[in-house]
Amino acid sequence: MYAGVRMVLFPSFADQFGNAMSIQRANLGVSIRLPVSLKKLTNEIKRVASDEDGEIKKSLKRMQAIVQIRSRNGPKIGADVVEEVLFSHANGKIPHRYAASRRLSFIRAHNIDLYLILFIITLTIISITGYVVVKITKSLKLVYKTQRKLKAL
């Protein structure tokens, strides 16, 4: 990405599939899963190389700029992280870098408790609204029947 080169990827293991999909979604190249026919492979490589609509080139220029800007401070940030680990670890662990969800229960970490409360509140509002609508409908029917009886007299 730093050099702005179009990519044709052949993911085969672990995180390569996700990375290849990210590259394809960002329109920086194409991901091809094996096995693949020679014709399809040739067509995909030609499509990426020719880039007729210019979309891949535009995406690559954007990503190249982002990567080059971020890489300026890369060595400094890397050294800072190494020093942080060296000087702040406790028995080889750096608990201040753990995600907060690691210390929470499954229910809290995934906000299930909040969704449950929201669901209960929504259900209550719908129930009360339904109850009020039913009561108003019954009252209106009663008023209508009373008016019909009065007209009949």
mmCIF file of C-alpha atoms in Angstrom:
data_model
loop_
_atom_site.group_PDB
_atom_site.id
_atom_site.type_symbol
_atom_site.label_atom_id
_atom_site.label_comp_id
_atom_site.label_asym_id
_atom_site.label_seq_id
_atom_site.Cartn_x
_atom_site.Cartn_y
_atom_site.Cartn_z
ATOM 1 C CA MET A 1 0.000 0.000 0.000
ATOM 2 C CA TYR A 2 2.902 2.334 0.702
ATOM 3 C CA ALA A 3 4.010 2.133 -2.936
ATOM 4 C CA GLY A 4 0.458 2.286 -4.335
ATOM 5 C CA VAL A 5 0.664 -1.021 -6.207
ATOM 6 C CA ARG A 6 -2.474 -2.847 -7.351
ATOM 7 C CA MET A 7 -2.924 -6.193 -5.642
ATOM 8 C CA VAL A 8 -4.029 -9.654 -6.760
ATOM 9 C CA LEU A 9 -4.311 -11.769 -3.625
ATOM 10 C CA PHE A 10 -4.507 -15.526 -3.113
ATOM 11 C CA PRO A 11 -5.472 -15.998 0.564
ATOM 12 C CA SER A 12 -4.787 -19.460 1.908
ATOM 13 C CA PHE A 13 -4.609 -19.415 5.707
ATOM 14 C CA ALA A 14 -5.849 -17.730 8.908
ATOM 15 C CA ASP A 15 -6.149 -13.948 8.716
ATOM 16 C CA GLN A 16 -5.280 -13.797 5.019
ATOM 17 C CA PHE A 17 -8.933 -14.248 4.041
ATOM 18 C CA GLY A 18 -10.068 -11.263 6.102
ATOM 19 C CA ASN A 19 -7.179 -9.112 4.906
ATOM 20 C CA ALA A 20 -7.838 -10.038 1.280
ATOM 21 C CA MET A 21 -11.511 -9.202 1.688
ATOM 22 C CA SER A 22 -10.585 -5.825 3.205
ATOM 23 C CA ILE A 23 -8.310 -5.080 0.246
ATOM 24 C CA GLN A 24 -11.076 -6.003 -2.201
ATOM 25 C CA ARG A 25 -13.717 -3.945 -0.347
ATOM 26 C CA ALA A 26 -11.391 -0.941 -0.325
ATOM 27 C CA ASN A 27 -11.034 -1.435 -4.103
ATOM 28 C CA LEU A 28 -7.253 -1.764 -3.897
ATOM 29 C CA GLY A 29 -7.128 -5.022 -5.816
ATOM 30 C CA VAL A 30 -8.844 -8.371 -6.095
ATOM 31 C CA SER A 31 -8.969 -11.502 -3.950
ATOM 32 C CA ILE A 32 -9.021 -14.840 -5.755
ATOM 33 C CA ARG A 33 -9.809 -18.063 -3.936
ATOM 34 C CA LEU A 34 -8.136 -21.229 -5.077
ATOM 35 C CA PRO A 35 -8.843 -23.375 -7.012
ATOM 36 C CA VAL A 36 -9.450 -21.013 -9.898
ATOM 37 C CA SER A 37 -9.583 -21.558 -13.633
ATOM 38 C CA LEU A 38 -6.841 -20.104 -15.782
ATOM 39 C CA LYS A 39 -9.418 -18.076 -17.728
ATOM 40 C CA LYS A 40 -10.887 -16.475 -14.612
ATOM 41 C CA LEU A 41 -7.421 -15.776 -13.206
ATOM 42 C CA THR A 42 -6.315 -14.146 -16.464
ATOM 43 C CA ASN A 43 -9.488 -12.047 -16.637
ATOM 44 C CA GLU A 44 -9.114 -10.826 -13.051
ATOM 45 C CA ILE A 45 -5.455 -9.897 -13.519
ATOM 46 C CA LYS A 46 -6.306 -8.044 -16.770
ATOM 47 C CA ARG A 47 -9.187 -6.238 -15.038
ATOM 48 C CA VAL A 48 -6.969 -5.070 -12.180
ATOM 49 C CA ALA A 49 -4.087 -4.150 -14.496
ATOM 50 C CA SER A 50 -6.218 -2.207 -16.984
ATOM 51 C CA ASP A 51 -8.453 -0.496 -14.385
ATOM 52 C CA GLU A 52 -10.671 0.896 -17.120
ATOM 53 C CA ASP A 53 -12.818 3.096 -14.877
ATOM 54 C CA GLY A 54 -9.849 4.327 -12.801
ATOM 55 C CA GLU A 55 -11.471 3.365 -9.500
ATOM 56 C CA ILE A 56 -8.612 1.149 -8.325
ATOM 57 C CA LYS A 57 -6.036 3.859 -9.075
ATOM 58 C CA LYS A 58 -8.106 6.444 -7.203
ATOM 59 C CA SER A 59 -8.476 4.140 -4.195
ATOM 60 C CA LEU A 60 -4.780 3.296 -4.248
ATOM 61 C CA LYS A 61 -3.772 6.978 -4.299
ATOM 62 C CA ARG A 62 -6.029 7.672 -1.314
ATOM 63 C CA MET A 63 -4.706 4.685 0.654
ATOM 64 C CA GLN A 64 -1.110 5.426 -0.326
ATOM 65 C CA ALA A 65 -1.428 8.940 1.090
ATOM 66 C CA ILE A 66 -2.933 7.631 4.330
ATOM 67 C CA VAL A 67 -0.247 4.969 4.772
ATOM 68 C CA GLN A 68 2.610 7.339 3.978
ATOM 69 C CA ILE A 69 1.313 9.988 6.388
ATOM 70 C CA ARG A 70 0.892 7.437 9.178
ATOM 71 C CA SER A 71 4.274 5.836 8.544
ATOM 72 C CA ARG A 72 6.196 9.046 9.257
ATOM 73 C CA ASN A 73 5.915 8.461 12.996
ATOM 74 C CA GLY A 74 6.033 4.654 12.787
ATOM 75 C CA PRO A 75 9.527 4.123 14.260
ATOM 76 C CA LYS A 76 8.844 6.537 17.128
ATOM 77 C CA ILE A 77 5.496 4.931 17.963
ATOM 78 C CA GLY A 78 7.046 1.458 17.744
ATOM 79 C CA ALA A 79 9.861 2.443 20.104
ATOM 80 C CA ASP A 80 7.345 3.968 22.521
ATOM 81 C CA VAL A 81 5.325 0.753 22.591
ATOM 82 C CA VAL A 82 8.449 -1.349 23.187
ATOM 83 C CA GLU A 83 9.513 0.936 26.060
ATOM 84 C CA GLU A 84 6.015 0.839 27.514
ATOM 85 C CA VAL A 85 6.057 -2.955 27.577
ATOM 86 C CA LEU A 86 9.578 -3.059 28.997
ATOM 87 C CA PHE A 87 8.934 -0.638 31.832
ATOM 88 C CA SER A 88 5.288 -1.199 32.738
ATOM 89 C CA HIS A 89 4.700 -4.930 32.473
ATOM 90 C CA ALA A 90 3.817 -7.058 35.479
ATOM 91 C CA ASN A 91 5.105 -10.622 35.077
ATOM 92 C CA GLY A 92 5.069 -10.280 31.309
ATOM 93 C CA LYS A 93 1.525 -8.896 31.197
ATOM 94 C CA ILE A 94 0.350 -5.374 30.453
ATOM 95 C CA PRO A 95 -3.131 -5.218 32.009
ATOM 96 C CA HIS A 96 -3.650 -1.522 31.196
ATOM 97 C CA ARG A 97 -3.662 -2.518 27.505
ATOM 98 C CA TYR A 98 -6.400 -5.142 27.916
ATOM 99 C CA ALA A 99 -9.792 -4.336 26.476
ATOM 100 C CA ALA A 100 -12.311 -3.262 29.098
ATOM 101 C CA SER A 101 -14.656 -6.022 27.961
ATOM 102 C CA ARG A 102 -12.147 -8.559 29.259
ATOM 103 C CA ARG A 103 -13.017 -7.565 32.848
ATOM 104 C CA LEU A 104 -16.783 -7.633 32.262
ATOM 105 C CA SER A 105 -19.263 -10.459 32.192
ATOM 106 C CA PHE A 106 -20.473 -11.670 28.804
ATOM 107 C CA ILE A 107 -23.828 -9.950 29.313
ATOM 108 C CA ARG A 108 -22.284 -6.576 30.106
ATOM 109 C CA ALA A 109 -19.494 -6.823 27.542
ATOM 110 C CA HIS A 110 -22.054 -7.297 24.756
ATOM 111 C CA ASN A 111 -24.578 -4.783 26.178
ATOM 112 C CA ILE A 112 -27.229 -7.475 26.486
ATOM 113 C CA ASP A 113 -28.456 -5.900 29.741
ATOM 114 C CA LEU A 114 -29.055 -2.579 27.969
ATOM 115 C CA TYR A 115 -30.809 -4.246 25.045
ATOM 116 C CA LEU A 116 -33.023 -6.160 27.492
ATOM 117 C CA ILE A 117 -33.985 -2.959 29.315
ATOM 118 C CA LEU A 118 -34.672 -1.227 25.989
ATOM 119 C CA PHE A 119 -36.777 -4.196 24.874
ATOM 120 C CA ILE A 120 -38.796 -4.156 28.126
ATOM 121 C CA ILE A 121 -39.374 -0.393 27.875
ATOM 122 C CA THR A 122 -40.452 -0.689 24.242
ATOM 123 C CA LEU A 123 -42.749 -3.602 25.035
ATOM 124 C CA THR A 124 -44.261 -1.647 27.940
ATOM 125 C CA ILE A 125 -44.896 1.407 25.764
ATOM 126 C CA ILE A 126 -46.491 -0.734 23.059
ATOM 127 C CA SER A 127 -48.635 -2.551 25.646
ATOM 128 C CA ILE A 128 -49.818 0.679 27.277
ATOM 129 C CA THR A 129 -50.555 2.216 23.880
ATOM 130 C CA GLY A 130 -52.518 -0.882 22.859
ATOM 131 C CA TYR A 131 -54.446 -0.858 26.142
ATOM 132 C CA VAL A 132 -55.319 2.834 25.729
ATOM 133 C CA VAL A 133 -56.411 2.295 22.105
ATOM 134 C CA VAL A 134 -58.647 -0.631 23.146
ATOM 135 C CA LYS A 135 -60.209 1.402 25.983
ATOM 136 C CA ILE A 136 -60.820 4.414 23.725
ATOM 137 C CA THR A 137 -62.312 2.159 21.044
ATOM 138 C CA LYS A 138 -64.672 0.560 23.591
ATOM 139 C CA SER A 139 -65.660 3.985 24.936
ATOM 140 C CA LEU A 140 -66.364 5.283 21.437
ATOM 141 C CA LYS A 141 -68.445 2.188 20.644
ATOM 142 C CA LEU A 142 -70.426 2.723 23.833
ATOM 143 C CA VAL A 143 -70.982 6.408 22.977
ATOM 144 C CA TYR A 144 -72.024 5.467 19.443
ATOM 145 C CA LYS A 145 -74.479 2.823 20.717
ATOM 146 C CA THR A 146 -75.907 5.306 23.235
ATOM 147 C CA GLN A 147 -76.405 7.918 20.521
ATOM 148 C CA ARG A 148 -78.135 5.358 18.283
ATOM 149 C CA LYS A 149 -80.493 4.387 21.135
ATOM 150 C CA LEU A 150 -81.276 8.052 21.857
ATOM 151 C CA LYS A 151 -82.055 8.706 18.186
ATOM 152 C CA ALA A 152 -84.259 5.656 18.081
ATOM 153 C CA LEU A 153 -86.378 7.017 20.945
#
